[in-house]
Short mmCIF file of C-alpha atoms in Angstrom, two decimals:
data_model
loop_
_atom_site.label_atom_id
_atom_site.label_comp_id
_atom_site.label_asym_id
_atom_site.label_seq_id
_atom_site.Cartn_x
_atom_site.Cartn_y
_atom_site.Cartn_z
CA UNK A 1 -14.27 -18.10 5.26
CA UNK A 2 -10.88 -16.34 4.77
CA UNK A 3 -8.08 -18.09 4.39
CA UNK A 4 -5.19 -17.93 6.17
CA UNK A 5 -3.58 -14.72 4.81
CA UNK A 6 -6.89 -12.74 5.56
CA UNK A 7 -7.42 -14.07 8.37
CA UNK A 8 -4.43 -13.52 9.64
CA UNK A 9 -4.58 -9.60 8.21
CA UNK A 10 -8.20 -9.45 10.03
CA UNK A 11 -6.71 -10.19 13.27
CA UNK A 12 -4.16 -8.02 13.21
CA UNK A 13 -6.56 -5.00 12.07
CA UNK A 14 -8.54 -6.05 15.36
CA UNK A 15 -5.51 -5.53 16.71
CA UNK A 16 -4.97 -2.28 16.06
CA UNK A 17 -8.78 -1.13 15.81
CA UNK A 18 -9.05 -2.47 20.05
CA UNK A 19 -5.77 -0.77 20.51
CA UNK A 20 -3.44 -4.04 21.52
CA UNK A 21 -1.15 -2.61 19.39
CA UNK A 22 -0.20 0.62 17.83
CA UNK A 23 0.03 1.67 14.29
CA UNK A 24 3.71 1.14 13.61
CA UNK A 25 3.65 -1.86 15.34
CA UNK A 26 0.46 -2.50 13.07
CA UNK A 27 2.72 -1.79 9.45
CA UNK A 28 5.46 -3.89 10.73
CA UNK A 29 3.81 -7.39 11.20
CA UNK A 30 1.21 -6.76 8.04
CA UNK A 31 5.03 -5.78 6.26
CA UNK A 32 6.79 -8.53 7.66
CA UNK A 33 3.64 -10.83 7.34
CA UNK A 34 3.32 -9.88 3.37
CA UNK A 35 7.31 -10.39 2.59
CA UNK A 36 6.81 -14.59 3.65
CA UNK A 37 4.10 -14.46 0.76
CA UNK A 38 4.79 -16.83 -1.93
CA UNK A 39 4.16 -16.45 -5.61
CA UNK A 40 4.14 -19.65 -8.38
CA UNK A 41 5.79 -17.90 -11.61
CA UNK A 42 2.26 -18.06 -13.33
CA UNK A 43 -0.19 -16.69 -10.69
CA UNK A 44 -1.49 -12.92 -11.54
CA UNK A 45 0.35 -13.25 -15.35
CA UNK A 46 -2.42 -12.76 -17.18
CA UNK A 47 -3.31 -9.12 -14.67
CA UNK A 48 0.07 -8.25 -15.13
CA UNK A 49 0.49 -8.71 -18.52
CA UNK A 50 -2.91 -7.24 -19.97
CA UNK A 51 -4.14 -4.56 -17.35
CA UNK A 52 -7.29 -4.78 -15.99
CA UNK A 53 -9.84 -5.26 -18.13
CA UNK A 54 -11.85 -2.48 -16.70
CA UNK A 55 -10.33 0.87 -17.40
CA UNK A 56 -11.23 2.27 -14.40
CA UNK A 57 -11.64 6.23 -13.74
CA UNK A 58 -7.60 6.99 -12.71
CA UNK A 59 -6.41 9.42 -15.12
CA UNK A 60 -2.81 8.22 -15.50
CA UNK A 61 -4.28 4.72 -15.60
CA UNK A 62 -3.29 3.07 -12.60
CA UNK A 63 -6.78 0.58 -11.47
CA UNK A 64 -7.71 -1.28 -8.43
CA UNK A 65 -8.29 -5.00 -10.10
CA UNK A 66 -9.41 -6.10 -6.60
CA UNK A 67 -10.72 -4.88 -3.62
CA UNK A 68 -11.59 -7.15 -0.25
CA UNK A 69 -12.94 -5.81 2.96
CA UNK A 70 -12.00 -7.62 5.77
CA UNK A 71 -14.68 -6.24 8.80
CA UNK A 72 -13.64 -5.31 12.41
CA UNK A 73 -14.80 -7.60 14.87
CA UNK A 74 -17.23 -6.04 17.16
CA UNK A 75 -17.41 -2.42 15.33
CA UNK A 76 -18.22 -1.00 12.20
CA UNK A 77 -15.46 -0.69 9.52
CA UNK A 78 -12.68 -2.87 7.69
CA UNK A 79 -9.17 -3.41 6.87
CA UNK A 80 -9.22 -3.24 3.10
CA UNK A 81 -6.86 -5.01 1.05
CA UNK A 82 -6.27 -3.89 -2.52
CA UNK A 83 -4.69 -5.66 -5.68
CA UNK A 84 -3.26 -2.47 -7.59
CA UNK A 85 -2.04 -2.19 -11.16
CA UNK A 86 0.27 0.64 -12.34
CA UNK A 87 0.88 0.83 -15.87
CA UNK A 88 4.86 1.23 -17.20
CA UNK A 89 5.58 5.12 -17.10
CA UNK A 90 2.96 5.74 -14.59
CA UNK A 91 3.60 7.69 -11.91
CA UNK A 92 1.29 8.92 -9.19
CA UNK A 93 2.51 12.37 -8.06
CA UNK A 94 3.55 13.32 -4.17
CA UNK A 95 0.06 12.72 -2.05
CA UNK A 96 -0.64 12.43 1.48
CA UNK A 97 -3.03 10.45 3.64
CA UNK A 98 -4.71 10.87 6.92
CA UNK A 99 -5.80 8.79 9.41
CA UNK A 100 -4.50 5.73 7.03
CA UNK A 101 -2.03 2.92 8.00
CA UNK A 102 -0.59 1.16 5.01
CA UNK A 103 1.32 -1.67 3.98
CA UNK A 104 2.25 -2.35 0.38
CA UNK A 105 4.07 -5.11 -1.51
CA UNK A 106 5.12 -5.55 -5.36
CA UNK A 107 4.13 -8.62 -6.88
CA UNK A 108 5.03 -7.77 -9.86
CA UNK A 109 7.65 -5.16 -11.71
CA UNK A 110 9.33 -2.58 -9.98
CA UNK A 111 8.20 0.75 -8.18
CA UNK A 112 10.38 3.65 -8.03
CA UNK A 113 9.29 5.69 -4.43
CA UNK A 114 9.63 8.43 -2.47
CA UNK A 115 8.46 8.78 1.03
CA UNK A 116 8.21 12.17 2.60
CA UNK A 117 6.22 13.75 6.22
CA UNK A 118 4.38 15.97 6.75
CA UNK A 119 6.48 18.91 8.37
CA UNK A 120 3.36 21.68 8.69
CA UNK A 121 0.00 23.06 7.68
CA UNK A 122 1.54 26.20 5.16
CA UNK A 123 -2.65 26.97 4.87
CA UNK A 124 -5.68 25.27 3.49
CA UNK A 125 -5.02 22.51 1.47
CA UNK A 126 -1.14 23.40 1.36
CA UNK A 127 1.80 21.33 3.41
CA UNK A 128 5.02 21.71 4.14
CA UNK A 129 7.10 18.38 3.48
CA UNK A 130 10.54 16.74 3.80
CA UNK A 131 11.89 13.64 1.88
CA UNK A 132 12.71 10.55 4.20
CA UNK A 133 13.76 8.01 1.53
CA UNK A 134 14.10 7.26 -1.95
CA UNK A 135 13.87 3.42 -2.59
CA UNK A 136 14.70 3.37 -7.00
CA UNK A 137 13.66 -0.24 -7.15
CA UNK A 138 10.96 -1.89 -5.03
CA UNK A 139 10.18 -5.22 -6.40
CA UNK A 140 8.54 -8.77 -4.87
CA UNK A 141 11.92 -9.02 -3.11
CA UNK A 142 11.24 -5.94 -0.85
CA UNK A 143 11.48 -3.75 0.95
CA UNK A 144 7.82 -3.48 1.91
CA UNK A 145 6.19 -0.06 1.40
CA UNK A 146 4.93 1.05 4.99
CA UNK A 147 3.04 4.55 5.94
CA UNK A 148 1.72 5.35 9.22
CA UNK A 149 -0.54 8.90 10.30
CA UNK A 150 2.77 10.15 12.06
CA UNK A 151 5.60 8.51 9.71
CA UNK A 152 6.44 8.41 6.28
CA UNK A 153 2.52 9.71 5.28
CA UNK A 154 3.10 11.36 2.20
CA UNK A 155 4.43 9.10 -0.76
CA UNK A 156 4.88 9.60 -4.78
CA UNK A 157 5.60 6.09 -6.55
CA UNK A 158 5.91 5.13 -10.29
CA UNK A 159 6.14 2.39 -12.62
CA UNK A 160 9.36 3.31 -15.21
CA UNK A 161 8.64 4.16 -18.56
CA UNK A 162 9.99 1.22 -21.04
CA UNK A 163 9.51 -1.26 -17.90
CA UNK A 164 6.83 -3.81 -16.76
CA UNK A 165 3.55 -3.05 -15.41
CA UNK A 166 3.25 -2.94 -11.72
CA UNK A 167 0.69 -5.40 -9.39
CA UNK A 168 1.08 -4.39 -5.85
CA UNK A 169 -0.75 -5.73 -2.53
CA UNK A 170 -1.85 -3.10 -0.30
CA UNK A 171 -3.60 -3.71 2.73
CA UNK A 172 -5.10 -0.36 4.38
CA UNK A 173 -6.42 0.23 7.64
CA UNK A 174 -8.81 3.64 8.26
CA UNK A 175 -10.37 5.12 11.36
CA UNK A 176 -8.94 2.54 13.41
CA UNK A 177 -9.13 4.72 16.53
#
């Protein structure tokens, strides 16, 4: 059984997947939905402290500690939602994503981002892109990290050097349509 967050992330993903509503409209509620979350000072301390305790294959060691699928009703896939941990003075370099909607919160520490679009296909492999916003200090108090296919889907994001660790939620919705 999921609980009430899940659930209530797993209905909205069916949502989206049986196209009731669209993808921004998707980001928003799982964005608004995941600022009302609630933390006791001592939940995820020992995560956020320590790292994971795998050591994972990222090269600039940020790890997924946790990964839960939460399955479409009535077609194949999931809405995935992702416990992330980004070490202090790790930074994860401008990437883009397709086909993704995305909604991510800081539990813990502080990201520093950058959220770009796409503005063309230069060739293969290279894009053309424009900075949207720069947001120096997203922490549990927000603002929400939100990415759509058409809006803000290119992002870099770090964890500054000399400062906590980063734990983020991210819940992440693929193929919906």
């Amino acid at each position: 059984a999921l609980g009430p967050f899940f659930g209530e992330m797993s209905r909205l993903s069916d949502e989206l997947v049986g196209g009731r509503i669209t993808d921004r409209q998707y980001v928003a509620r799982a964005g608004d939905r995941l600022m009302e979350l609630e933390l006791e000072e001592d939940v995820l301390a020992a995560w956020w402290k320590q790292g994971p305790d795998d050591k994972g294959v990222g090269r600039n060691g940020t790890r997924v500690l946790h990964k839960r699928a939460l399955p479409f009703e009535g077609r194949p896939g999931a809405a995935i939602v992702v416990l992330f941990y980004t070490p202090a003075g790790t930074t994860n370099p401008p990437h883009e994503h397709h086909n993704l909607m995305s909604c991510k919160r800081v539990l813990k520490g502080s990201y520093h981002v950058r959220q770009y679009e796409r503005v063309r296909r230069v060739e293969p492999g290279v894009i053309a892109i424009r900075q949207i916003t720069e947001l120096p200090d997203v922490t549990f108090g927000g603002p929400y990290i939100a990415m759509t296919d058409d809006r803000l889907n290119v992002h870099w994001f770090g964890a500054r050097a000399g400062a906590e660790p980063v734990l983020a939620l991210n819940i992440v919705v693929t193929n919906a349509r």
